[in-house]
Each structure stands twice: as structure tokens, then as C-alpha cells.
PDB file of C-alpha atoms in Angstrom:
ATOM      1  CA  UNK E  27      87.003 106.543 135.672  1.00 35.00           C
ATOM      2  CA  UNK E  28      89.448 106.179 138.846  1.00 41.00           C
ATOM      3  CA  UNK E  29      91.365 108.850 140.171  1.00 47.00           C
ATOM      4  CA  UNK E  30      93.059 109.965 142.837  1.00 50.00           C
ATOM      5  CA  UNK E  31      92.429 112.224 145.059  1.00 50.00           C
ATOM      6  CA  UNK E  32      94.154 115.613 143.947  1.00 66.00           C
ATOM      7  CA  UNK E  33      95.202 116.380 147.884  1.00 68.00           C
ATOM      8  CA  UNK E  34      96.358 112.770 147.515  1.00 78.00           C
ATOM      9  CA  UNK E  35      98.254 113.280 144.331  1.00 81.00           C
ATOM     10  CA  UNK E  36     100.404 116.789 144.854  1.00 86.00           C
ATOM     11  CA  UNK E  37     101.654 114.407 147.479  1.00 86.00           C
ATOM     12  CA  UNK E  38     102.245 110.958 145.360  1.00 87.00           C
ATOM     13  CA  UNK E  39     103.827 113.475 142.492  1.00 91.00           C
ATOM     14  CA  UNK E  40     105.698 115.888 145.127  1.00 92.00           C
ATOM     15  CA  UNK E  41     107.149 112.439 147.027  1.00 89.00           C
ATOM     16  CA  UNK E  42     107.834 111.043 143.207  1.00 91.00           C
ATOM     17  CA  UNK E  43     109.828 114.307 142.553  1.00 94.00           C
ATOM     18  CA  UNK E  44     111.639 114.916 144.834  1.00 92.00           C
ATOM     19  CA  UNK E  45     112.769 110.975 145.138  1.00 90.00           C
ATOM     20  CA  UNK E  46     114.137 111.326 141.951  1.00 92.00           C
ATOM     21  CA  UNK E  47     115.544 114.930 142.825  1.00 93.00           C
ATOM     22  CA  UNK E  48     117.812 113.171 145.413  1.00 89.00           C
ATOM     23  CA  UNK E  49     118.661 109.924 143.060  1.00 87.00           C
ATOM     24  CA  UNK E  50     120.405 112.129 140.583  1.00 90.00           C
ATOM     25  CA  UNK E  51     123.633 110.838 140.306  1.00 88.00           C
ATOM     26  CA  UNK E  52     122.332 107.093 139.263  1.00 85.00           C
ATOM     27  CA  UNK E  53     120.777 109.008 136.245  1.00 89.00           C
ATOM     28  CA  UNK E  54     123.621 108.648 133.389  1.00 88.00           C
ATOM     29  CA  UNK E  55     121.851 108.220 130.347  1.00 90.00           C
ATOM     30  CA  UNK E  56     121.182 110.840 128.360  1.00 92.00           C
ATOM     31  CA  UNK E  57     117.815 108.368 126.831  1.00 89.00           C
ATOM     32  CA  UNK E  58     114.886 109.663 127.026  1.00 91.00           C
ATOM     33  CA  UNK E  59     112.898 106.119 128.553  1.00 89.00           C
ATOM     34  CA  UNK E  60     115.829 105.208 130.018  1.00 88.00           C
ATOM     35  CA  UNK E  61     117.806 108.603 131.183  1.00 91.00           C
ATOM     36  CA  UNK E  62     118.490 112.223 131.720  1.00 94.00           C
ATOM     37  CA  UNK E  63     116.111 114.063 128.661  1.00 94.00           C
ATOM     38  CA  UNK E  64     113.368 111.961 129.902  1.00 95.00           C
ATOM     39  CA  UNK E  65     113.506 113.127 133.749  1.00 96.00           C
ATOM     40  CA  UNK E  66     114.213 116.285 132.618  1.00 96.00           C
ATOM     41  CA  UNK E  67     110.343 115.987 130.943  1.00 97.00           C
ATOM     42  CA  UNK E  68     108.897 115.132 134.131  1.00 97.00           C
ATOM     43  CA  UNK E  69     110.790 117.534 136.475  1.00 97.00           C
ATOM     44  CA  UNK E  70     109.886 120.425 133.627  1.00 96.00           C
ATOM     45  CA  UNK E  71     105.939 118.959 133.490  1.00 96.00           C
ATOM     46  CA  UNK E  72     106.321 118.986 137.830  1.00 96.00           C
ATOM     47  CA  UNK E  73     107.328 122.366 138.095  1.00 95.00           C
ATOM     48  CA  UNK E  74     105.426 123.342 135.784  1.00 94.00           C
ATOM     49  CA  UNK E  75     102.041 121.303 138.100  1.00 93.00           C
ATOM     50  CA  UNK E  76     103.814 122.804 141.433  1.00 93.00           C
ATOM     51  CA  UNK E  77     104.584 126.460 140.892  1.00 94.00           C
ATOM     52  CA  UNK E  78     108.091 124.955 141.960  1.00 94.00           C
ATOM     53  CA  UNK E  79     110.642 126.840 139.519  1.00 95.00           C
ATOM     54  CA  UNK E  80     113.690 124.859 141.304  1.00 96.00           C
ATOM     55  CA  UNK E  81     112.698 121.487 139.417  1.00 97.00           C
ATOM     56  CA  UNK E  82     112.202 123.774 136.321  1.00 96.00           C
ATOM     57  CA  UNK E  83     115.814 124.477 136.941  1.00 96.00           C
ATOM     58  CA  UNK E  84     117.795 121.231 137.678  1.00 96.00           C
ATOM     59  CA  UNK E  85     115.369 120.232 134.260  1.00 96.00           C
ATOM     60  CA  UNK E  86     117.496 122.623 132.288  1.00 94.00           C
ATOM     61  CA  UNK E  87     120.651 121.371 133.654  1.00 94.00           C
ATOM     62  CA  UNK E  88     120.227 118.065 133.117  1.00 94.00           C
ATOM     63  CA  UNK E  89     119.190 118.959 129.136  1.00 93.00           C
ATOM     64  CA  UNK E  90     121.960 120.856 129.202  1.00 91.00           C
ATOM     65  CA  UNK E  91     124.188 118.492 129.727  1.00 92.00           C
ATOM     66  CA  UNK E  92     121.895 115.539 127.460  1.00 91.00           C
ATOM     67  CA  UNK E  93     123.361 118.041 124.534  1.00 87.00           C
ATOM     68  CA  UNK E  94     126.586 118.491 124.586  1.00 87.00           C
ATOM     69  CA  UNK E  95     126.924 114.921 124.986  1.00 86.00           C
ATOM     70  CA  UNK E  96     124.423 115.160 121.002  1.00 81.00           C
ATOM     71  CA  UNK E  97     127.612 114.667 118.820  1.00 77.00           C
ATOM     72  CA  UNK E  98     128.652 111.853 119.989  1.00 79.00           C
ATOM     73  CA  UNK E  99     124.639 109.852 118.671  1.00 80.00           C
ATOM     74  CA  UNK E 100     126.611 110.130 115.012  1.00 72.00           C
ATOM     75  CA  UNK E 101     126.942 106.386 114.180  1.00 72.00           C
ATOM     76  CA  UNK E 102     124.873 103.805 113.288  1.00 66.00           C
ATOM     77  CA  UNK E 103     125.723 102.015 116.112  1.00 67.00           C
ATOM     78  CA  UNK E 104     124.170 104.863 118.243  1.00 76.00           C
ATOM     79  CA  UNK E 105     121.491 105.902 115.637  1.00 76.00           C
ATOM     80  CA  UNK E 106     118.972 105.306 118.630  1.00 79.00           C
ATOM     81  CA  UNK E 107     120.085 106.887 121.197  1.00 83.00           C
ATOM     82  CA  UNK E 108     120.532 109.692 118.771  1.00 83.00           C
ATOM     83  CA  UNK E 109     116.733 109.272 118.562  1.00 84.00           C
ATOM     84  CA  UNK E 110     115.355 108.476 121.395  1.00 86.00           C
ATOM     85  CA  UNK E 111     116.653 112.114 122.229  1.00 88.00           C
ATOM     86  CA  UNK E 112     115.720 114.045 119.344  1.00 88.00           C
ATOM     87  CA  UNK E 113     111.917 112.198 120.671  1.00 90.00           C
ATOM     88  CA  UNK E 114     112.915 113.906 123.826  1.00 92.00           C
ATOM     89  CA  UNK E 115     113.746 117.466 122.955  1.00 90.00           C
ATOM     90  CA  UNK E 116     110.401 116.997 120.093  1.00 90.00           C
ATOM     91  CA  UNK E 117     108.345 116.892 123.407  1.00 93.00           C
ATOM     92  CA  UNK E 118     109.587 118.983 125.121  1.00 92.00           C
ATOM     93  CA  UNK E 119     109.534 121.989 122.419  1.00 89.00           C
ATOM     94  CA  UNK E 120     105.550 120.675 121.768  1.00 89.00           C
ATOM     95  CA  UNK E 121     104.783 121.623 125.556  1.00 89.00           C
ATOM     96  CA  UNK E 122     106.477 124.354 125.132  1.00 87.00           C
ATOM     97  CA  UNK E 123     109.321 124.207 127.668  1.00 89.00           C
ATOM     98  CA  UNK E 124     111.938 124.271 125.031  1.00 82.00           C
ATOM     99  CA  UNK E 125     112.186 126.303 121.440  1.00 71.00           C
ATOM    100  CA  UNK E 126     111.545 124.849 118.036  1.00 65.00           C
ATOM    101  CA  UNK E 127     113.612 126.329 115.971  1.00 62.00           C
ATOM    102  CA  UNK E 128     116.310 123.984 116.767  1.00 64.00           C
ATOM    103  CA  UNK E 129     115.030 121.256 115.866  1.00 73.00           C
ATOM    104  CA  UNK E 130     116.658 121.622 112.290  1.00 71.00           C
ATOM    105  CA  UNK E 131     118.933 118.571 112.476  1.00 70.00           C
ATOM    106  CA  UNK E 132     117.077 115.693 114.079  1.00 78.00           C
ATOM    107  CA  UNK E 133     114.884 116.170 111.330  1.00 77.00           C
ATOM    108  CA  UNK E 134     117.154 116.111 108.700  1.00 75.00           C
ATOM    109  CA  UNK E 135     118.664 113.358 110.712  1.00 75.00           C
ATOM    110  CA  UNK E 136     115.244 111.534 112.513  1.00 78.00           C
ATOM    111  CA  UNK E 137     113.100 111.732 109.232  1.00 75.00           C
ATOM    112  CA  UNK E 138     115.207 111.313 106.407  1.00 72.00           C
ATOM    113  CA  UNK E 139     116.604 106.998 108.055  1.00 69.00           C
ATOM    114  CA  UNK E 140     113.842 105.771 109.577  1.00 69.00           C
ATOM    115  CA  UNK E 141     115.093 102.372 107.822  1.00 67.00           C
ATOM    116  CA  UNK E 142     118.638 103.105 110.560  1.00 64.00           C
ATOM    117  CA  UNK E 143     115.799 103.858 113.234  1.00 64.00           C
ATOM    118  CA  UNK E 144     114.258 101.051 112.902  1.00 63.00           C
ATOM    119  CA  UNK E 145     116.928  98.714 112.709  1.00 56.00           C
ATOM    120  CA  UNK E 146     118.790  99.953 116.057  1.00 50.00           C
ATOM    121  CA  UNK E 147     117.280  98.976 118.984  1.00 48.00           C
ATOM    122  CA  UNK E 148     118.986  98.339 121.817  1.00 43.00           C
ATOM    123  CA  UNK E 149     118.203  95.330 123.430  1.00 40.00           C
ATOM    124  CA  UNK E 150     115.707  95.960 126.141  1.00 42.00           C
ATOM    125  CA  UNK E 151     115.854  99.522 125.056  1.00 54.00           C
ATOM    126  CA  UNK E 152     113.100 101.317 123.423  1.00 62.00           C
ATOM    127  CA  UNK E 153     111.093  99.365 121.704  1.00 82.00           C
ATOM    128  CA  UNK E 154     109.505 101.838 118.645  1.00 85.00           C
ATOM    129  CA  UNK E 155     109.343 103.117 115.523  1.00 88.00           C
ATOM    130  CA  UNK E 156     110.683 106.988 116.574  1.00 86.00           C
ATOM    131  CA  UNK E 157     110.670 108.737 112.924  1.00 88.00           C
ATOM    132  CA  UNK E 158     107.296 107.948 113.361  1.00 90.00           C
ATOM    133  CA  UNK E 159     107.227 108.907 116.690  1.00 92.00           C
ATOM    134  CA  UNK E 160     108.860 112.115 116.657  1.00 89.00           C
ATOM    135  CA  UNK E 161     106.866 113.376 113.368  1.00 90.00           C
ATOM    136  CA  UNK E 162     103.868 113.017 114.668  1.00 92.00           C
ATOM    137  CA  UNK E 163     105.042 114.722 118.579  1.00 92.00           C
ATOM    138  CA  UNK E 164     107.297 118.247 115.761  1.00 89.00           C
ATOM    139  CA  UNK E 165     103.052 118.435 114.236  1.00 88.00           C
ATOM    140  CA  UNK E 166     102.009 120.034 117.669  1.00 87.00           C
ATOM    141  CA  UNK E 167     105.035 121.700 117.905  1.00 82.00           C
ATOM    142  CA  UNK E 168     103.456 125.345 117.285  1.00 74.00           C
ATOM    143  CA  UNK E 169     106.363 127.010 115.643  1.00 74.00           C
ATOM    144  CA  UNK E 170     108.597 125.699 113.186  1.00 73.00           C
ATOM    145  CA  UNK E 171     106.246 122.704 111.972  1.00 77.00           C
ATOM    146  CA  UNK E 172     108.848 120.281 109.991  1.00 79.00           C
ATOM    147  CA  UNK E 173     109.363 121.472 106.525  1.00 81.00           C
ATOM    148  CA  UNK E 174     106.163 119.915 103.937  1.00 82.00           C
ATOM    149  CA  UNK E 175     108.701 117.750 101.871  1.00 85.00           C
ATOM    150  CA  UNK E 176     109.361 115.329 105.448  1.00 85.00           C
ATOM    151  CA  UNK E 177     106.646 113.628 105.716  1.00 88.00           C
ATOM    152  CA  UNK E 178     106.524 112.693 102.252  1.00 90.00           C
ATOM    153  CA  UNK E 179     110.157 111.472 102.502  1.00 88.00           C
ATOM    154  CA  UNK E 180     108.694 109.878 106.127  1.00 89.00           C
ATOM    155  CA  UNK E 181     106.246 108.046 104.505  1.00 93.00           C
ATOM    156  CA  UNK E 182     107.798 106.264 101.210  1.00 92.00           C
ATOM    157  CA  UNK E 183     110.774 105.338 103.607  1.00 90.00           C
ATOM    158  CA  UNK E 184     108.631 103.970 106.195  1.00 92.00           C
ATOM    159  CA  UNK E 185     106.404 102.004 103.509  1.00 93.00           C
ATOM    160  CA  UNK E 186     109.841 100.864 101.272  1.00 90.00           C
ATOM    161  CA  UNK E 187     110.536  99.366 105.322  1.00 88.00           C
ATOM    162  CA  UNK E 188     107.683  97.778 105.935  1.00 91.00           C
ATOM    163  CA  UNK E 189     108.282  95.523 101.613  1.00 91.00           C
ATOM    164  CA  UNK E 190     111.576  94.447 102.659  1.00 87.00           C
ATOM    165  CA  UNK E 191     110.794  92.909 106.651  1.00 85.00           C
ATOM    166  CA  UNK E 192     107.469  91.149 104.626  1.00 85.00           C
ATOM    167  CA  UNK E 193     109.975  89.688 101.926  1.00 84.00           C
ATOM    168  CA  UNK E 194     112.270  88.493 104.482  1.00 76.00           C
ATOM    169  CA  UNK E 195     114.726  90.848 103.482  1.00 64.00           C
ATOM    170  CA  UNK E 196     116.685  91.803 107.158  1.00 62.00           C
ATOM    171  CA  UNK E 197     115.907  90.892 110.419  1.00 70.00           C
ATOM    172  CA  UNK E 198     112.834  91.279 111.619  1.00 79.00           C
ATOM    173  CA  UNK E 199     111.039  93.717 112.822  1.00 86.00           C
ATOM    174  CA  UNK E 200     109.535  93.672 116.207  1.00 89.00           C
ATOM    175  CA  UNK E 201     106.046  94.070 117.592  1.00 91.00           C
ATOM    176  CA  UNK E 202     106.477  96.811 119.688  1.00 91.00           C
ATOM    177  CA  UNK E 203     107.865  99.077 117.131  1.00 91.00           C
ATOM    178  CA  UNK E 204     105.118  97.666 114.573  1.00 93.00           C
ATOM    179  CA  UNK E 205     103.005  99.150 116.804  1.00 95.00           C
ATOM    180  CA  UNK E 206     104.342 102.385 117.603  1.00 94.00           C
ATOM    181  CA  UNK E 207     104.355 102.688 113.486  1.00 95.00           C
ATOM    182  CA  UNK E 208     100.550 101.827 113.303  1.00 95.00           C
ATOM    183  CA  UNK E 209      99.776 104.375 116.188  1.00 96.00           C
ATOM    184  CA  UNK E 210     101.860 107.535 114.799  1.00 95.00           C
ATOM    185  CA  UNK E 211     100.735 107.072 111.800  1.00 95.00           C
ATOM    186  CA  UNK E 212      97.094 106.504 113.544  1.00 95.00           C
ATOM    187  CA  UNK E 213      97.252 109.850 115.401  1.00 94.00           C
ATOM    188  CA  UNK E 214      98.491 111.983 112.649  1.00 93.00           C
ATOM    189  CA  UNK E 215      96.168 110.504 109.608  1.00 92.00           C
ATOM    190  CA  UNK E 216      93.725 112.375 110.040  1.00 90.00           C
ATOM    191  CA  UNK E 217      96.305 115.849 109.899  1.00 91.00           C
ATOM    192  CA  UNK E 218      97.365 113.793 107.016  1.00 91.00           C
ATOM    193  CA  UNK E 219      95.007 114.268 104.383  1.00 91.00           C
ATOM    194  CA  UNK E 220      96.303 114.319 101.793  1.00 92.00           C
ATOM    195  CA  UNK E 221      97.996 111.234 102.814  1.00 94.00           C
ATOM    196  CA  UNK E 222      95.386 109.015 103.634  1.00 94.00           C
ATOM    197  CA  UNK E 223      95.500 106.036 101.111  1.00 95.00           C
ATOM    198  CA  UNK E 224      98.806 106.019 102.202  1.00 96.00           C
ATOM    199  CA  UNK E 225      98.938 105.551 105.194  1.00 95.00           C
ATOM    200  CA  UNK E 226      96.180 103.015 105.156  1.00 94.00           C
ATOM    201  CA  UNK E 227      98.788 100.834 103.326  1.00 95.00           C
ATOM    202  CA  UNK E 228     101.224 101.696 106.061  1.00 95.00           C
ATOM    203  CA  UNK E 229      98.981 100.277 108.201  1.00 94.00           C
ATOM    204  CA  UNK E 230      97.392  97.366 106.710  1.00 93.00           C
ATOM    205  CA  UNK E 231     101.342  96.157 106.112  1.00 94.00           C
ATOM    206  CA  UNK E 232     102.158  96.293 109.939  1.00 94.00           C
ATOM    207  CA  UNK E 233      98.671  94.887 110.803  1.00 92.00           C
ATOM    208  CA  UNK E 234     100.216  91.425 108.264  1.00 91.00           C
ATOM    209  CA  UNK E 235     103.742  92.066 110.222  1.00 92.00           C
ATOM    210  CA  UNK E 236     102.350  91.980 113.253  1.00 91.00           C
ATOM    211  CA  UNK E 237     100.159  88.618 112.581  1.00 89.00           C
ATOM    212  CA  UNK E 238     102.694  86.798 111.551  1.00 89.00           C
ATOM    213  CA  UNK E 239     104.801  87.831 114.724  1.00 89.00           C
ATOM    214  CA  UNK E 240     101.997  86.781 116.689  1.00 88.00           C
ATOM    215  CA  UNK E 241     102.011  83.759 115.703  1.00 86.00           C
ATOM    216  CA  UNK E 242     105.204  82.078 116.088  1.00 88.00           C
ATOM    217  CA  UNK E 243     104.740  84.480 119.449  1.00 88.00           C
ATOM    218  CA  UNK E 244     107.424  87.165 118.789  1.00 88.00           C
ATOM    219  CA  UNK E 245     105.299  89.247 121.633  1.00 89.00           C
ATOM    220  CA  UNK E 246     105.445  90.519 125.257  1.00 89.00           C
ATOM    221  CA  UNK E 247     102.545  91.185 127.579  1.00 88.00           C
ATOM    222  CA  UNK E 248     103.693  95.259 127.601  1.00 90.00           C
ATOM    223  CA  UNK E 249     102.874  94.580 123.476  1.00 91.00           C
ATOM    224  CA  UNK E 250      98.945  92.732 123.895  1.00 90.00           C
ATOM    225  CA  UNK E 251      97.739  95.980 125.549  1.00 90.00           C
ATOM    226  CA  UNK E 252      99.398  97.765 123.963  1.00 92.00           C
ATOM    227  CA  UNK E 253      97.758  96.108 120.981  1.00 91.00           C
ATOM    228  CA  UNK E 254      93.769  96.356 122.927  1.00 89.00           C
ATOM    229  CA  UNK E 255      94.457 100.818 123.912  1.00 91.00           C
ATOM    230  CA  UNK E 256      95.216 101.177 120.130  1.00 91.00           C
ATOM    231  CA  UNK E 257      91.778  98.867 119.046  1.00 89.00           C
ATOM    232  CA  UNK E 258      90.100 101.176 120.831  1.00 89.00           C
ATOM    233  CA  UNK E 259      91.462 104.199 120.111  1.00 89.00           C
ATOM    234  CA  UNK E 260      91.104 103.892 116.999  1.00 89.00           C
ATOM    235  CA  UNK E 261      88.438 101.830 115.394  1.00 83.00           C
ATOM    236  CA  UNK E 262      88.913 101.578 112.162  1.00 78.00           C
ATOM    237  CA  UNK E 263      91.226  99.399 112.712  1.00 72.00           C
ATOM    238  CA  UNK E 264      89.801  97.210 115.255  1.00 69.00           C
ATOM    239  CA  UNK E 265      88.968  94.514 112.051  1.00 70.00           C
ATOM    240  CA  UNK E 266      92.773  93.151 111.918  1.00 72.00           C
ATOM    241  CA  UNK E 267      92.280  93.814 115.842  1.00 75.00           C
ATOM    242  CA  UNK E 268      90.154  91.459 116.770  1.00 73.00           C
ATOM    243  CA  UNK E 269      91.413  87.982 115.331  1.00 75.00           C
ATOM    244  CA  UNK E 270      95.407  88.964 117.480  1.00 78.00           C
ATOM    245  CA  UNK E 271      93.206  89.144 120.178  1.00 78.00           C
ATOM    246  CA  UNK E 272      90.755  87.004 120.365  1.00 77.00           C
ATOM    247  CA  UNK E 273      93.676  84.351 121.133  1.00 70.00           C
ATOM    248  CA  UNK E 274      93.105  82.315 125.120  1.00 65.00           C
ATOM    249  CA  UNK E 275      96.872  82.647 125.737  1.00 69.00           C
ATOM    250  CA  UNK E 276      96.278  86.400 124.502  1.00 72.00           C
ATOM    251  CA  UNK E 277      93.371  87.034 126.241  1.00 66.00           C
ATOM    252  CA  UNK E 278      94.419  86.372 129.855  1.00 73.00           C
ATOM    253  CA  UNK E 279      96.548  89.259 130.382  1.00 77.00           C
ATOM    254  CA  UNK E 280      95.912  90.842 132.466  1.00 81.00           C
ATOM    255  CA  UNK E 281      97.782  95.345 133.316  1.00 84.00           C
ATOM    256  CA  UNK E 282      99.684  95.208 136.270  1.00 84.00           C
ATOM    257  CA  UNK E 283     101.272  97.932 139.021  1.00 88.00           C
ATOM    258  CA  UNK E 284     104.044  96.228 138.473  1.00 86.00           C
ATOM    259  CA  UNK E 285     103.646  96.238 134.596  1.00 87.00           C
ATOM    260  CA  UNK E 286     103.177  99.563 135.136  1.00 88.00           C
ATOM    261  CA  UNK E 287     105.879 100.814 136.950  1.00 88.00           C
ATOM    262  CA  UNK E 288     108.209  99.247 133.998  1.00 88.00           C
ATOM    263  CA  UNK E 289     106.386  99.693 130.983  1.00 89.00           C
ATOM    264  CA  UNK E 290     105.232 103.078 132.357  1.00 91.00           C
ATOM    265  CA  UNK E 291     106.959 105.336 130.204  1.00 93.00           C
ATOM    266  CA  UNK E 292     105.201 102.984 127.313  1.00 91.00           C
ATOM    267  CA  UNK E 293     101.992 104.182 129.379  1.00 91.00           C
ATOM    268  CA  UNK E 294     102.614 107.791 128.526  1.00 94.00           C
ATOM    269  CA  UNK E 295     104.120 107.411 124.971  1.00 94.00           C
ATOM    270  CA  UNK E 296     100.870 106.058 124.269  1.00 95.00           C
ATOM    271  CA  UNK E 297      98.188 107.808 125.904  1.00 92.00           C
ATOM    272  CA  UNK E 298      97.583 105.249 128.447  1.00 90.00           C
ATOM    273  CA  UNK E 299      95.149 106.206 131.097  1.00 86.00           C
ATOM    274  CA  UNK E 300      96.901 104.182 134.023  1.00 83.00           C
ATOM    275  CA  UNK E 301      92.811 105.361 136.062  1.00 78.00           C
ATOM    276  CA  UNK E 302      91.763 102.710 133.406  1.00 81.00           C
ATOM    277  CA  UNK E 303      93.416  99.530 135.340  1.00 81.00           C
ATOM    278  CA  UNK E 304      94.663 100.245 138.450  1.00 83.00           C
ATOM    279  CA  UNK E 305      92.737 101.218 141.536  1.00 79.00           C
ATOM    280  CA  UNK E 306      93.847 104.433 143.023  1.00 77.00           C
ATOM    281  CA  UNK E 307      95.119 102.639 146.412  1.00 80.00           C
ATOM    282  CA  UNK E 308      97.253  99.760 144.244  1.00 84.00           C
ATOM    283  CA  UNK E 309      99.022 103.344 143.123  1.00 83.00           C
ATOM    284  CA  UNK E 310      98.792 104.801 146.909  1.00 82.00           C
ATOM    285  CA  UNK E 311     100.503 102.647 148.156  1.00 85.00           C
ATOM    286  CA  UNK E 312     103.147 101.321 145.147  1.00 85.00           C
ATOM    287  CA  UNK E 313     104.116 104.474 144.875  1.00 83.00           C
ATOM    288  CA  UNK E 314     105.305 105.541 148.204  1.00 81.00           C
ATOM    289  CA  UNK E 315     106.918 101.649 149.292  1.00 82.00           C
ATOM    290  CA  UNK E 316     108.034 102.485 145.574  1.00 78.00           C
ATOM    291  CA  UNK E 317     110.043 105.833 146.964  1.00 74.00           C
ATOM    292  CA  UNK E 318     111.221 104.194 150.377  1.00 73.00           C
ATOM    293  CA  UNK E 319     112.975 101.390 149.189  1.00 69.00           C
ATOM    294  CA  UNK E 320     114.396 101.993 145.674  1.00 61.00           C
ATOM    295  CA  UNK E 321     117.611 100.666 146.372  1.00 55.00           C
ATOM    296  CA  UNK E 322     116.790  97.285 144.400  1.00 53.00           C
ATOM    297  CA  UNK E 323     115.950  99.525 141.413  1.00 62.00           C
ATOM    298  CA  UNK E 324     118.625 102.213 141.654  1.00 67.00           C
ATOM    299  CA  UNK E 325     119.990 102.810 137.833  1.00 71.00           C
ATOM    300  CA  UNK E 326     116.170 102.245 136.593  1.00 80.00           C
ATOM    301  CA  UNK E 327     113.768 103.918 138.753  1.00 85.00           C
ATOM    302  CA  UNK E 328     114.575 107.673 138.011  1.00 89.00           C
ATOM    303  CA  UNK E 329     113.702 107.220 134.371  1.00 91.00           C
ATOM    304  CA  UNK E 330     109.924 105.285 135.394  1.00 91.00           C
ATOM    305  CA  UNK E 331     109.269 106.902 138.268  1.00 92.00           C
ATOM    306  CA  UNK E 332     109.227 110.048 135.930  1.00 95.00           C
ATOM    307  CA  UNK E 333     107.115 107.922 132.909  1.00 94.00           C
ATOM    308  CA  UNK E 334     105.275 107.008 136.039  1.00 93.00           C
ATOM    309  CA  UNK E 335     104.815 110.849 137.644  1.00 94.00           C
ATOM    310  CA  UNK E 336     103.999 112.341 133.665  1.00 95.00           C
ATOM    311  CA  UNK E 337     100.618 109.527 133.526  1.00 92.00           C
ATOM    312  CA  UNK E 338     100.175 110.558 137.016  1.00 90.00           C
ATOM    313  CA  UNK E 339     100.600 114.548 135.456  1.00 90.00           C
ATOM    314  CA  UNK E 340      98.384 114.153 131.761  1.00 84.00           C
ATOM    315  CA  UNK E 341      95.897 112.500 134.387  1.00 72.00           C
ATOM    316  CA  UNK E 342      95.748 116.043 136.706  1.00 60.00           C
ATOM    317  CA  UNK E 343      96.193 117.793 134.246  1.00 51.00           C
ATOM    318  CA  UNK E 344      92.347 116.476 132.467  1.00 48.00           C
ATOM    319  CA  UNK E 345      90.513 116.186 135.793  1.00 49.00           C
TER     320      UNK E 345
END
């Protein structure tokens, strides 16, 4: 596995953090992937990594702004924003940057209405099954874990949602959302052994949906990369993945630095290691150029750089 040298890593991360802070006025959205919640998560992590509390203080200010607005996101049209913020808050709690006892409202909203979140992904926004990813990160919080009844409710609701989709009731389930259901439940499976048969059933249904989506080319290149990653992480799913990944047009998809930048949050949320795909020097040069010439992507740069920074920080912790 390739790794950026420690001194180079420190310089790259400092450049990322300072670029993001200088560009904060252009971060208006409150969500995890596109806005303040995601930037706050990176700045908290960078503050801890660097030992400089200034970045953590800025992150706290961003999250204060987000929480002031959270009451605005309780209508059906803004469900995905609430789910995105809640997922970010669960991760902040998991990493020890916020109090998990404040998560009860999100537990009772995100976990009780899985179908609403699956159906309300914004165009170009979060292609994730937020209830499943949220529950996975909530389970990792050391204090104030979700009530046991919510696990059963979540599994039942997810299975019912998939049944509807497979019967053609409602719109097609997005491939990205389907992949994240497989990932989240596969990650939780060992801790939810009482529900193992139900979780296997959910995963089986997801692969049936994926087979239909792939057959009709309802997927993006990054979905192929994520499916390969899931197949490697969970060998028990390899049987299902082999057929999907064997098609010639799929085999030719290669992960590159442009994808790593634009899809940095998917890389982070799926625990993908950027160094498994891209050479050190390519990462270093790309980030230098991006930080000096980000005006062409000014609205998205902060969130994408934050996701990329979190990927690099995770590597730094694992060295």
C-alpha cells in the first residue's frame, strides 16, 4: 500500500485546512457532503491531528449555525437535508466531538421513516441510504446507543421498502442508495447477530435490484468502484458481485484523481483508502494545484476538499 511521507502529509493537510478556512464564506449549505457539517467534521479531525484548537473552534461555530437551522428541515421536501445533518452529527458523536445524548430527535426521525429518506435524495445530492448509514455510525457511539427497538424497526422498514421497489411500486431505487444499504447492513451484521437472517434477506434483495439497474445501465462509474470495494470487503457477497462486475464495459472503469476529488465523500463514508488507487505524487500535485486554482469550483471546493482531507487523515491515523 502506498503512503505519503509524514512531513508531506502534514503539509498537504495544513494546505487543505487553511484553504477551506479562507473559503468559508462560500460554504452555505448545511449538509454533510455539500456543506458546513462535513467541513466541520474535517476541521474537528484536523484540529485533533494538528493539536491546533483554532480549527476545532471554527468547527464548533459551524455546527452551532447548522443546529440553529435544523428545525427548517422537517418537511417531506427537506428530509434528505435532515438525514444528512443527522448522519454528520452521528459521526461527530462517534469521534467524540459532540454529545450523543442529543441524538434522540434524529433517532426518532431518521430511523423511523426509512422509505421517506430513500425516496427523497436530492438531484445531484446524497446518494446514500441515510437511515442505514446513520444507524451504523450511531452504533459506534460509546455512550447513549440507540434503543433496541429501533434496530428491529429499521430492519423491518428497510425490508418493506425493498419489497415495494421490487414490485415496481414507486420510482426505481437509486443504485448508489442500494449499494449503501448493502454496505451499512454488512458492516452492522456481526453486531446484530439476532437479525442475521433478516439482514441476509435485505442484502439478497439489494443485489436483485442492482442486477436490474446494471442491466439497464442505471449506474455511474463511481458505483462500479464502490461495488468492487464492497466485494473485496465482504467476501460473502462476492458470489453476487462477480456477475455484475464481469461485464466488459464495467471492467474498463478505472478510479482516477478527478473521481477522488469529486467523490471524496463516498470514498470516506465507504472506508476506501485513496492510496490503494492513486500514486502519492499524483495526490500531492493535484491538491497543490487545486488549492491555488479553486475559483472554477468555488461553490463545491470546500466540501470536496474536506472529504479528501478526511480520507488522508484516516490514512495518517492508520500508519
